[in-house]
Structures are given as C-alpha cells and as structure tokens.
Amino acid sequence: MSVDIATVRRIAHLARIAVEDSEIEKMRTEINAILSFVEQLSEVEVEGVEPMTSVTPMVMKKRADAVTDGGIPDIIVGNAPATEDHFFLVPKVVE
Amino acid sequence: MNAPARNTRLIKGADGDWEVVIGMEVHAQVTSKSKLFSGASTEFGGAPNSHVSLVDAAMPGMLPVINEECVKQAIRTGLGLNARINLKSVFDRKNYFYPDLPQGYQISQYKSPIVGEGEVIVDLPDGESVTIGIERVHLEQDAGKSLHDQHPSMSFVDLNRSGVALMEIVSKPDLRSPDDAKAYVSKLRSILRYLGTCDGNMEEGSLRADVNVSVRKPGAPLGTRCEIKNVNSIRFIGQAIEYEARRQIDILEDGGRIDQETRLFDPGKGETRSMRSKEEAHDYRYFPDPDLLPLEFDQAYVDALKAHLPELPDEKKTRFISGFGLTPYDAGVLVGERETADFFEAVAKGRDAKIAANWVINELAGRLNKEGRDIASSPVSADQLGTILDLIGEGTISGKIAKDLFEIVWAEGGDPRAIVESRGMKQVTDLGAIEKVVDEILAGNPDKVADAKSNPKAIGWFVGQVMKSSGGKANPQAVNDLLKAKLGL
C-alpha cells in the first residue's frame, strides 16, 4: 500500500494541518516508508485470530454515576485565545 | 426492506405510483447524572462551560472512564426493543473537525455496537400494526453547542453537552410513509420513557432524529437516499419526509437523478435544503479508541437488568384489553404515557374500567389537551375522579351533573362528595317529586300530549322539559318510566 500526492493533501486537510506544496513530496515519501514498514505485519498468518484491541488482560474499569467534576468554567476557557461570558469564541461557522 | 408495498401508502406520480422508503437514526440522550466518560453533570441549561470537566474539553493527557449507569441504560433499552445484547462491544473514534468537538473525534461504536438487531411494534392511526426492525443501538458522546447569533463575526461555543451519553437507535428501512415514521418515533419515545432510559424531551434536544429518505417504484431496488439531519419534533419528521419524497419524485420524473447527500429541514419554510459543506466530512476514519478497553459483561449482568424492567407499553396494552375489557384503541391511548396509564389504573381500581377509561380519555385528557397541561399536573386527581364515578354509580348524581361537578373540581378542587352535598347537586330519585313536575308539564302542553300518543318518539321532548325544570337533577330513567306510564306508551 502506498499513497499519492492527492491523498497526502487530503489527509492533511482532514487533520487541519497546513502543508506547503514544497513539503508534500517529502511527506509522501515518509508516509510510504512508514506504510511499507507496517506492511511487514501482513506476512503474519492471522486466519481465525480475533482482532485484538488491547494487550492488557483486564476488563475496563467503570465509574459510578455521580457528579464529581465540572464547575470550573474559568479553567476550561483559561487557554482560549478569545472568550466571552465563559463561552469559547471561534471564527463564525454557519451552515 | 422486503416487506410488501402497502398500497394505501403509495404516492401518486405523473407516471404511476411511487413508494417512499424511510430509515431512521434516533439520537436519545441517556438519562444519567454524569457524562459518559467524565464526572461532569448532564443537567440541561447550566451556565456556559460550567458542566465541563477537563476530559470533556479534551485537555491533553485526560483519559475517559466509562459511566456504568450509561452501560446499564443502553442494555435496558436493548431489552425494551427486544434486541440482542452484545456481551462484548468496542468504542471507536469517529474523526471530524468542528469547533464544538474539542477532541477532534467523537467516541462512538462502529463495528461492534452494544445492542444488535431488535424490533418495535408500531400502531398506526388507521388501526393497523406494523413491526419495524431495529438494526442496532450504540453508545456515543454528544458534541458541544455552537451559537451563531451572538456576534457578527464569531460563533460562541458551550461544551456543557460535550460528552453527554447518547444512544443512537438505528432502524431498518422498514418505514413506508410519514405516518409510519411519526408513529415509530412516538412508540420509541414511549418505550424509552417507560424504561426511564431517556426523558424523550424533544424541545430540549433529548430526542432527535436523522431521517433517511428514498423513493422507488413498488418492487424496484432501493433508490438513492438523502439524509435529513437533526429533525427535532414528530410533526417536523412528517413534514420533512413529505417534502423530501415529493422533491425526489419530481427530480426522477423529470429524468434527473438523486445525489446522495445530507440535507437540513427548515421548519419555517417547510422544506429541506442541501448541506453541501458537510459532504467532505463523511470521511470519518474510524478506528478503535486506544484509550478504552472493549466493553464486556456477562449474561448474568444482562439477566439481572432484565428482571427489573418495568411493564412496557405493549404488555400493559395487552393487560388493559384482557384484564379490563378495553378496546385496543382505548388501551393504546391510555398506555402511550406511563403517567396516563397509572392514572387510569388508579381510577379504575374497584370501579367499572370502561367508564373509567371513557372519563380519563374523553373528559380529562380532552380538558388537559385544551389547556396544554400534562396528566402529572392535572387539577383533578385520580381519587377525585374516582369519587365522581362512584357518585354516578350510586345514582347520587346523573351523568350530566357529573360533568358539571368535574368542572367545579377542576376549577376549585375539593371533595366531590362534599361539593354535591353542599351545592344540592344530588339527583332527585324521589318519585313523588318527579311526578309532580311531570304532571305540571303534561297539563301545560295538551297539544304535545296528543302528538306523543301518535308519535312515541316525541316523548324525548317531555324528558328534556322535565330535566330542564328539575335543573338536571331528576333521575332520567325515572322520568322516562313515569312519562311512558302517563302517556300510555
């Protein structure tokens, strides 16, 4: 599996990462190097093996349903470049 | 999908009939105190960003920990929809970019949902019942809320909803008309409210639907569908489908083709319009969330939840029909809301259930509707209504006076029995007193008497006169009997 320049641009756009035209080819080469490294895994015979989502032999911890957090709007918006009345302000997005 | 086309639901086109095929994704907010993966409150309407933890704001290094109650609620919901419960399910990341989604992804379930296939029996307005298949139910996080009308160039973002647990309930494309779709959502809402897993409040956004609509010639393969996003009332669901089906038929009949796309319903204009900007966002790049282990529990866990499920609308309806002798229609109306069903049962206890059903459905519900109240805030309690029915049953008041009494109790409250006593509303059963009134009226109307002898139906006029002059308090049966005897009928 390998990616072309259009795919690199698309992935960058979906991730909202600005990539200069001059960087695209270099990035494509790097991504393809990673993909071919990972591709070695396809040599392993996995017929009948259930996909594994975790390597730790434990069940997921669960919380009790109680309100134990929140009430910290100053901290929540503390790093935001623009706020008003504890709202985050972002450039207008309208459908 | 393969259910036969129901002819009554076809839409007329220029060159023959069309069938509309509808599938729905209903997003139901899980009833819980705290969020799916954080300890922040789920309460509606808090001050901006006050119900937000660092997890919900996606601060670096924060890790999600699942709320067990939300898991239980999803299982209860699955059981209420007669669905398969998956003992192992997996949370995935659904990646997209939007300002009210601070993580840059929604934690959802993609390939392995917690609930698999099930079914819902839906009663239609014409009395027919159809079974609608459920494809799956999965747990996911809600996003935050953006306000676009507060500032000329900026949008305001509030993350209070961010991370609240939602159940996405996906139907099979088994719905065939706006009425089907409306009845399906009503039934779903009723089941969720009985279960206590979602409050069903559509105004506050606790229940909202994405509606997939396509049209085809009966028997043809499925057409290309459009998805109408976020319709938030049952009436709008009907309107949106109506409009969208007609729009698609018009395009196809003009020789065009349907583009698969996401659309928005505009309630003001009653039409759907394209949301082109969202198209690219459909590349969600799902993958299992590495922060979360698979969600696992055993059958005993499910069985314990099942043992504590309340009686659901279908079972209650069956019991009302077989136990109380109600008609399927009346039973269906009464079980729609659990509170109404409970109210009815309290009134019917030890009384004539059919009369109780009549009063709850016609007098009480009619009156509540007129004033836009729900039964929980009814000014007339089940006890008071029961007493009114007892007074009718005992022959203390007539049915007509009972309606006046109901009005008094509605407006002023109080013990119906005491009101009847203090205001002299008791029915006159003293034959002597009634006879006196009957005699007066017969004597005063010799021409009508002659008329009644040749036309027995004219007796109704005399009954009316006697009732009127007794202020509605004479026992109608006694009046009738006396008149018949005196007129020789």
XYZ file of C-alpha atoms in Angstrom:
584
model
C 0.000 0.000 0.000
C 1.226 3.480 -0.825
C -0.258 6.959 -1.015
C -0.123 9.531 -3.806
C 0.218 13.295 -3.525
C -3.557 13.890 -3.659
C -4.069 11.543 -0.712
C -1.401 13.326 1.314
C -3.108 16.652 0.682
C -6.461 15.168 1.644
C -5.201 13.659 4.906
C -3.513 16.948 5.794
C -6.728 18.823 5.120
C -8.873 16.411 7.154
C -6.455 16.837 10.057
C -6.403 20.622 9.527
C -2.632 20.618 9.227
C -1.150 23.184 6.829
C 1.353 21.538 4.481
C 3.284 23.651 1.961
C 3.469 22.422 -1.630
C 7.232 22.151 -1.237
C 6.772 19.694 1.658
C 4.234 17.393 0.018
C 6.635 15.123 -1.853
C 8.884 14.682 1.182
C 5.856 13.844 3.328
C 4.562 11.370 0.769
C 7.917 9.554 0.807
C 7.936 9.440 4.610
C 4.356 8.170 4.872
C 5.079 5.472 2.296
C 8.180 4.411 4.216
C 6.060 4.002 7.351
C 3.393 2.101 5.441
C 5.878 -0.330 3.960
C 7.378 -0.902 7.411
C 3.934 -1.679 8.830
C 3.151 -3.821 5.809
C 5.579 -6.445 7.058
C 2.827 -7.378 9.510
C 0.736 -8.751 6.676
C 3.200 -11.626 6.403
C 1.826 -12.997 9.684
C -0.862 -15.661 9.278
C -3.903 -14.385 11.263
C -6.612 -16.635 9.839
C -9.119 -17.349 12.638
C -7.449 -14.981 15.119
C -9.829 -12.475 16.686
C -8.706 -8.852 16.213
C -7.179 -7.562 19.434
C -7.949 -4.054 20.663
C -5.835 -4.254 23.813
C -2.796 -6.110 25.090
C -3.665 -5.883 28.771
C -5.515 -8.871 30.266
C -8.008 -6.817 32.217
C -11.615 -5.645 31.936
C -12.438 -1.987 31.505
C -12.857 -0.056 34.733
C -16.218 1.619 35.207
C -17.265 4.699 37.178
C -20.317 5.071 39.397
C -22.860 7.583 38.055
C -22.115 10.601 40.240
C -21.319 14.242 39.529
C -17.709 14.639 40.672
C -16.406 17.227 38.239
C -17.265 20.489 36.474
C -17.993 23.926 37.877
C -14.627 25.223 36.635
C -15.502 27.397 33.611
C -12.572 29.779 34.305
C -10.134 26.907 33.968
C -11.947 25.393 30.967
C -11.705 28.576 28.890
C -8.420 29.663 30.514
C -6.216 28.888 27.497
C -8.634 30.077 24.828
C -7.468 32.996 22.652
C -10.947 34.574 22.719
C -13.780 34.165 25.230
C -16.880 35.998 26.394
C -19.025 35.142 29.415
C -17.220 31.790 29.651
C -18.066 30.895 26.039
C -15.259 29.974 23.660
C -15.224 32.341 20.682
C -14.270 30.920 17.291
C -14.422 32.346 13.767
C -18.024 32.138 12.619
C -19.152 28.740 11.338
C -22.646 28.694 9.905
C -24.442 26.106 7.855
C -36.768 -3.923 3.473
C -38.566 -6.758 1.761
C -41.917 -6.100 3.347
C -44.546 -5.936 0.599
C -45.541 -2.471 -0.551
C -48.666 -1.294 1.224
C -50.858 0.199 -1.439
C -52.524 2.728 0.797
C -49.183 4.427 1.391
C -48.054 4.903 -2.181
C -47.609 8.408 -3.557
C -49.190 9.304 -6.883
C -46.752 10.483 -9.518
C -47.153 11.720 -13.085
C -46.473 8.238 -14.493
C -47.699 5.851 -11.797
C -47.240 5.283 -8.085
C -44.101 5.713 -6.023
C -43.140 4.070 -2.767
C -41.177 6.040 -0.186
C -38.649 4.091 1.897
C -37.547 5.542 5.222
C -34.942 4.512 7.765
C -34.226 6.479 10.933
C -31.351 7.139 13.255
C -32.765 8.396 16.522
C -30.363 10.016 18.975
C -31.659 9.614 22.504
C -29.902 11.249 25.427
C -29.236 8.643 28.106
C -30.790 9.504 31.463
C -27.823 9.714 33.852
C -26.459 12.192 36.377
C -22.981 12.444 34.871
C -21.460 12.142 31.417
C -20.469 9.012 29.506
C -16.731 9.330 30.166
C -16.450 12.090 32.803
C -17.909 13.107 36.157
C -19.392 16.414 34.910
C -23.142 16.976 35.252
C -25.577 16.265 32.402
C -28.122 18.774 33.686
C -29.778 20.886 30.995
C -29.323 24.647 30.915
C -26.250 25.261 33.097
C -24.156 28.441 32.791
C -21.737 28.281 29.818
C -18.991 25.687 30.250
C -19.966 25.060 33.884
C -20.785 21.368 33.318
C -17.457 20.613 31.732
C -14.512 18.615 33.035
C -11.021 18.669 31.578
C -11.904 15.360 29.891
C -14.871 16.932 28.068
C -12.725 19.882 26.987
C -10.161 17.387 25.610
C -7.243 18.793 27.548
C -4.005 16.910 26.825
C -3.464 13.789 28.896
C -7.075 13.430 30.053
C -8.412 9.883 29.849
C -12.019 8.695 29.553
C -13.529 6.373 32.208
C -16.923 4.896 31.363
C -20.048 5.557 33.434
C -21.527 2.168 34.358
C -25.068 3.515 34.592
C -24.941 4.556 30.914
C -23.953 0.998 30.013
C -26.896 -0.347 32.018
C -29.261 2.136 30.381
C -28.163 1.007 26.915
C -28.713 -2.635 27.875
C -32.174 -1.839 29.302
C -33.018 -0.031 26.086
C -31.887 -3.018 24.028
C -34.039 -5.331 26.133
C -37.029 -2.997 25.730
C -36.570 -3.176 21.944
C -36.468 -6.994 22.020
C -32.924 -6.785 20.756
C -29.809 -8.910 21.003
C -27.395 -7.634 23.662
C -23.740 -7.950 22.693
C -21.680 -9.083 25.688
C -18.624 -7.550 24.100
C -18.590 -4.258 22.217
C -15.914 -1.783 21.195
C -15.599 2.009 21.269
C -14.195 3.683 18.172
C -13.113 7.193 17.307
C -15.159 8.918 14.621
C -12.907 11.687 13.344
C -14.182 15.009 12.101
C -13.352 18.654 12.587
C -15.826 21.068 14.120
C -15.428 23.768 16.790
C -17.909 22.162 19.203
C -15.985 18.863 19.116
C -12.820 19.647 21.100
C -11.355 16.131 20.829
C -11.441 16.248 17.033
C -13.274 12.920 17.236
C -16.439 11.554 18.765
C -16.141 8.374 20.829
C -18.772 6.110 19.311
C -19.267 2.438 18.454
C -18.833 1.422 14.842
C -18.268 -2.237 14.027
C -19.253 -3.687 17.404
C -22.244 -1.911 18.978
C -23.580 -2.804 22.444
C -27.031 -3.733 21.053
C -27.781 -5.670 17.854
C -30.976 -6.412 15.946
C -34.387 -5.996 17.537
C -37.906 -4.879 16.702
C -40.646 -2.452 17.650
C -44.362 -2.959 17.073
C -45.898 0.285 15.855
C -49.611 1.094 15.911
C -50.738 3.293 13.036
C -53.571 5.835 13.093
C -55.694 3.608 10.819
C -55.591 0.788 13.396
C -53.033 -1.319 11.555
C -49.899 -2.550 13.367
C -46.516 -2.981 11.695
C -43.261 -4.418 13.015
C -40.268 -2.166 12.403
C -36.829 -3.744 12.550
C -34.063 -2.267 14.696
C -30.632 -2.584 13.128
C -28.547 -1.652 16.169
C -28.171 0.652 19.166
C -24.799 2.085 20.099
C -23.429 4.397 22.772
C -21.657 7.621 21.822
C -20.758 11.088 23.058
C -22.781 14.178 22.288
C -20.945 17.256 20.953
C -20.997 20.783 22.390
C -23.291 23.553 21.229
C -22.443 26.454 18.908
C -24.374 29.721 18.949
C -24.099 31.716 15.753
C -26.309 34.702 16.519
C -24.432 36.307 19.406
C -21.714 38.141 17.497
C -21.224 39.476 13.939
C -18.068 37.549 13.118
C -17.651 34.925 15.843
C -19.505 31.773 16.935
C -19.906 31.060 20.658
C -19.137 27.521 21.843
C -20.521 25.947 25.020
C -19.268 22.451 25.898
C -21.896 21.625 28.536
C -23.370 18.929 26.303
C -19.975 17.705 25.176
C -19.549 14.125 26.371
C -23.147 13.543 27.456
C -24.122 9.944 26.629
C -26.343 9.344 23.630
C -27.873 6.162 22.324
C -28.102 6.079 18.558
C -31.018 3.818 17.683
C -30.871 2.782 14.029
C -33.963 1.343 12.361
C -34.035 -0.855 9.302
C -35.500 0.826 6.201
C -38.920 -0.620 7.090
C -40.922 2.610 7.250
C -43.111 3.466 4.243
C -44.840 6.776 4.966
C -44.671 9.942 7.071
C -47.330 8.396 9.334
C -45.203 5.253 9.790
C -42.224 7.398 10.744
C -44.185 9.559 13.176
C -45.796 6.525 14.825
C -42.405 4.811 15.082
C -40.776 7.756 16.872
C -43.790 8.124 19.190
C -43.586 4.445 20.098
C -39.832 4.584 20.576
C -40.237 7.631 22.807
C -42.934 5.872 24.818
C -40.746 2.770 25.335
C -37.720 4.871 26.368
C -39.815 6.857 28.834
C -41.280 3.679 30.355
C -37.776 2.261 30.688
C -36.513 5.518 32.202
C -33.509 5.435 29.861
C -34.301 8.745 28.073
C -36.697 11.507 29.108
C -37.848 11.914 25.481
C -37.875 15.709 25.756
C -37.678 16.827 22.136
C -37.705 20.575 22.949
C -34.508 20.216 24.972
C -32.973 18.001 22.295
C -33.009 14.790 24.374
C -34.518 13.007 21.375
C -33.753 13.942 17.785
C -33.834 12.082 14.518
C -31.838 11.788 11.325
C -34.215 10.612 8.618
C -33.049 8.681 5.540
C -35.496 9.022 2.656
C -35.505 7.422 -0.782
C -38.221 6.672 -3.330
C -38.728 3.824 -5.802
C -41.325 2.221 -7.994
C -43.061 -0.524 -5.964
C -40.967 -3.706 -6.157
C -37.906 -1.930 -7.624
C -34.495 -1.924 -5.892
C -33.893 0.773 -3.263
C -33.344 4.272 -4.655
C -30.534 6.654 -3.710
C -31.220 8.129 -0.287
C -30.840 11.556 1.235
C -30.282 12.013 4.948
C -32.207 14.785 6.688
C -30.258 15.749 9.798
C -31.435 16.606 13.293
C -35.198 16.866 12.998
C -36.410 17.676 16.486
C -40.174 17.231 16.555
C -42.514 14.451 15.499
C -44.574 16.846 13.396
C -41.454 18.098 11.582
C -40.414 14.499 10.849
C -43.698 14.024 8.972
C -43.335 17.330 7.111
C -39.692 16.722 6.192
C -40.457 13.282 4.707
C -43.496 14.594 2.858
C -41.434 17.354 1.260
C -38.356 15.243 0.565
C -40.276 12.374 -1.093
C -42.063 14.805 -3.391
C -38.787 16.564 -4.233
C -37.132 13.271 -5.203
C -40.142 12.096 -7.253
C -40.162 15.400 -9.167
C -36.450 15.066 -9.980
C -36.801 11.438 -11.135
C -39.897 12.129 -13.213
C -38.038 14.946 -14.954
C -35.380 12.402 -15.918
C -32.857 13.531 -13.298
C -31.070 11.524 -10.640
C -30.792 11.849 -6.903
C -27.449 12.816 -5.375
C -26.751 11.072 -2.106
C -26.346 13.964 0.315
C -27.079 15.386 3.722
C -29.948 17.839 3.958
C -31.413 20.122 6.596
C -35.115 20.616 7.316
C -36.204 24.242 7.615
C -39.379 24.259 9.746
C -40.144 27.869 8.810
C -40.285 27.140 5.084
C -41.378 23.512 5.436
C -38.629 22.354 3.052
C -35.307 20.524 3.075
C -32.117 22.001 1.664
C -28.656 20.692 0.911
C -25.824 20.968 3.461
C -23.025 20.811 0.919
C -20.299 21.832 3.344
C -20.668 18.595 5.329
C -20.030 16.262 2.403
C -16.309 16.015 2.783
C -16.698 15.335 6.491
C -18.062 11.890 5.649
C -14.529 10.503 5.718
C -14.645 9.641 9.413
C -11.570 7.371 9.509
C -12.980 5.191 12.313
C -10.566 3.212 14.431
C -10.803 1.559 17.887
C -10.178 4.103 20.646
C -6.837 3.148 22.192
C -7.831 4.874 25.458
C -10.644 2.386 26.094
C -10.725 -1.375 26.572
C -13.546 -3.381 24.998
C -16.830 -3.105 26.923
C -17.556 -6.549 28.375
C -20.114 -8.034 30.778
C -21.707 -11.456 31.214
C -25.200 -12.791 30.604
C -25.969 -12.753 34.351
C -25.412 -8.984 34.301
C -27.972 -8.652 31.484
C -30.427 -11.033 33.169
C -30.311 -9.032 36.405
C -31.241 -5.867 34.495
C -33.968 -7.735 32.618
C -35.509 -8.952 35.879
C -36.082 -5.348 36.970
C -37.553 -3.930 33.767
C -40.921 -2.235 34.250
C -44.054 -3.345 32.411
C -43.709 -1.885 28.900
C -46.444 -0.300 26.738
C -47.187 -3.436 24.672
C -47.586 -5.651 27.747
C -49.662 -3.024 29.511
C -51.911 -2.645 26.481
C -52.488 -6.398 26.317
C -53.302 -6.449 30.034
C -55.715 -3.498 29.711
C -57.542 -5.301 26.893
C -57.736 -8.712 28.536
C -57.985 -7.606 32.167
C -60.233 -4.553 31.877
C -62.096 -5.389 28.658
C -60.974 -2.156 26.970
C -60.947 -1.753 23.190
C -57.475 -1.917 21.583
C -57.884 1.737 20.624
C -58.669 2.922 24.174
C -55.936 0.720 25.632
C -53.462 2.147 23.086
C -54.345 5.728 24.006
C -54.030 5.045 27.738
C -50.630 3.310 27.612
C -48.909 5.960 25.423
C -47.669 7.748 28.529
C -46.920 5.790 31.661
C -48.402 8.552 33.849
C -51.728 8.347 31.993
C -51.797 4.560 32.333
C -51.072 4.821 36.084
C -53.772 7.469 36.497
C -56.291 5.285 34.685
C -55.435 2.266 36.813
C -55.896 4.284 39.998
C -59.334 5.456 38.799
C -60.365 2.015 37.514
C -59.417 0.181 40.705
C -62.600 -1.336 42.107
C -64.742 0.500 39.537
C -66.128 -0.039 36.046
C -62.967 0.105 33.905
C -64.736 1.060 30.680
C -66.393 4.056 32.308
C -63.085 4.985 33.936
C -61.323 4.767 30.534
C -64.015 6.938 28.972
C -63.634 9.642 31.579
C -59.832 9.615 31.507
C -59.636 9.662 27.687
C -62.526 11.975 26.853
C -63.208 14.317 29.766
C -59.835 14.510 31.460
C -57.389 14.135 28.545
C -59.576 16.374 26.385
C -59.550 19.053 29.039
C -55.803 18.698 29.705
C -55.069 18.978 25.985
C -57.146 22.100 25.692
C -55.109 23.792 28.400
C -51.767 22.350 27.256
C -51.163 20.518 30.530
C -49.878 17.001 31.107
C -51.526 14.499 33.382
C -48.901 14.914 36.106
C -50.199 18.452 36.668
C -53.890 17.551 36.390
C -56.018 19.682 38.731
C -58.346 16.681 39.160
C -56.644 13.776 40.931
C -57.338 10.099 40.309
C -59.018 9.978 43.740
C -61.325 12.877 42.925
C -62.258 11.468 39.519
C -62.855 8.072 41.141
C -65.225 9.670 43.653
C -67.142 11.368 40.825
C -67.559 7.970 39.152
C -68.703 6.467 42.465
C -71.358 9.185 42.778
C -72.654 8.318 39.291
C -72.544 4.607 40.073
C -74.521 5.052 43.288
C -77.139 7.069 41.419
C -76.379 10.109 43.590
C -75.756 12.308 40.543
C -76.636 12.000 36.871
C -74.041 11.770 34.094
C -74.830 15.314 33.099
C -74.388 16.693 36.603
C -71.162 14.687 36.827
C -69.710 16.809 34.045
C -70.651 19.987 35.922
C -69.129 18.510 39.053
C -65.942 17.686 37.129
C -65.717 21.342 36.057
C -66.125 22.527 39.646
C -63.457 20.132 40.938
C -61.158 21.176 38.047
C -61.538 24.877 38.880
C -61.860 24.830 42.658
C -60.637 21.433 43.891
C -62.211 19.836 46.964
C -64.002 16.618 47.826
C -66.596 15.849 45.121
C -68.914 14.203 47.642
C -68.932 17.278 49.856
C -69.489 19.558 46.853
C -72.528 17.549 45.748
C -73.908 17.779 49.280
C -73.279 21.463 49.858
C -74.483 22.636 46.438
C -77.584 20.472 46.257
C -76.462 18.620 43.133
C -77.950 15.331 44.208
C -80.108 13.554 41.704
C -83.801 13.566 42.585
C -84.933 9.981 42.863
C -87.985 10.811 44.964
C -90.732 9.638 42.631
C -93.333 11.901 44.194
C -91.285 14.991 43.465
C -90.579 13.944 39.903
C -94.225 13.016 39.328
C -95.260 16.485 40.387
C -93.030 18.048 37.718
C -94.199 15.536 35.099
C -97.839 16.304 35.818
C -97.264 20.044 35.560
C -95.624 19.701 32.173
C -98.236 17.308 30.793
C -101.021 19.633 31.947
C -99.348 22.667 30.382
C -98.891 21.107 26.934
C -102.067 19.270 25.816
C -101.183 19.585 22.095
C -97.800 17.882 22.621
C -99.508 15.157 24.655
C -101.796 14.403 21.722
C -98.803 14.447 19.412
C -96.841 11.993 21.596
C -99.658 9.455 21.596
C -99.411 9.100 17.799
C -95.641 9.552 17.659
C -93.873 7.793 20.588
C -90.552 9.438 19.685
C -91.949 12.783 20.799
C -91.501 11.597 24.380
C -87.939 12.931 24.143
C -89.268 16.467 24.240
C -91.040 15.790 27.555
C -87.927 14.174 29.058
C -85.975 17.276 28.109
C -88.556 19.594 29.679
C -88.686 17.643 32.932
C -84.883 17.519 33.172
C -84.714 21.235 32.490
C -87.241 22.201 35.087
C -85.510 19.969 37.678
C -82.170 21.586 36.944
C -80.796 18.341 35.519
C -81.189 16.606 38.834
C -84.129 14.298 38.102
C -83.192 10.683 37.518
C -83.625 10.313 33.727
C -84.732 6.680 33.955
C -87.444 7.505 36.491
C -88.604 10.418 34.308
C -88.806 8.166 31.292
C -90.753 5.475 33.124
C -93.244 7.933 34.576
C -93.834 9.636 31.212
C -94.392 6.344 29.450
C -96.930 5.275 32.034
C -98.790 8.590 31.993
C -98.887 8.846 28.202
C -99.940 5.218 27.926
C -96.996 4.280 25.691
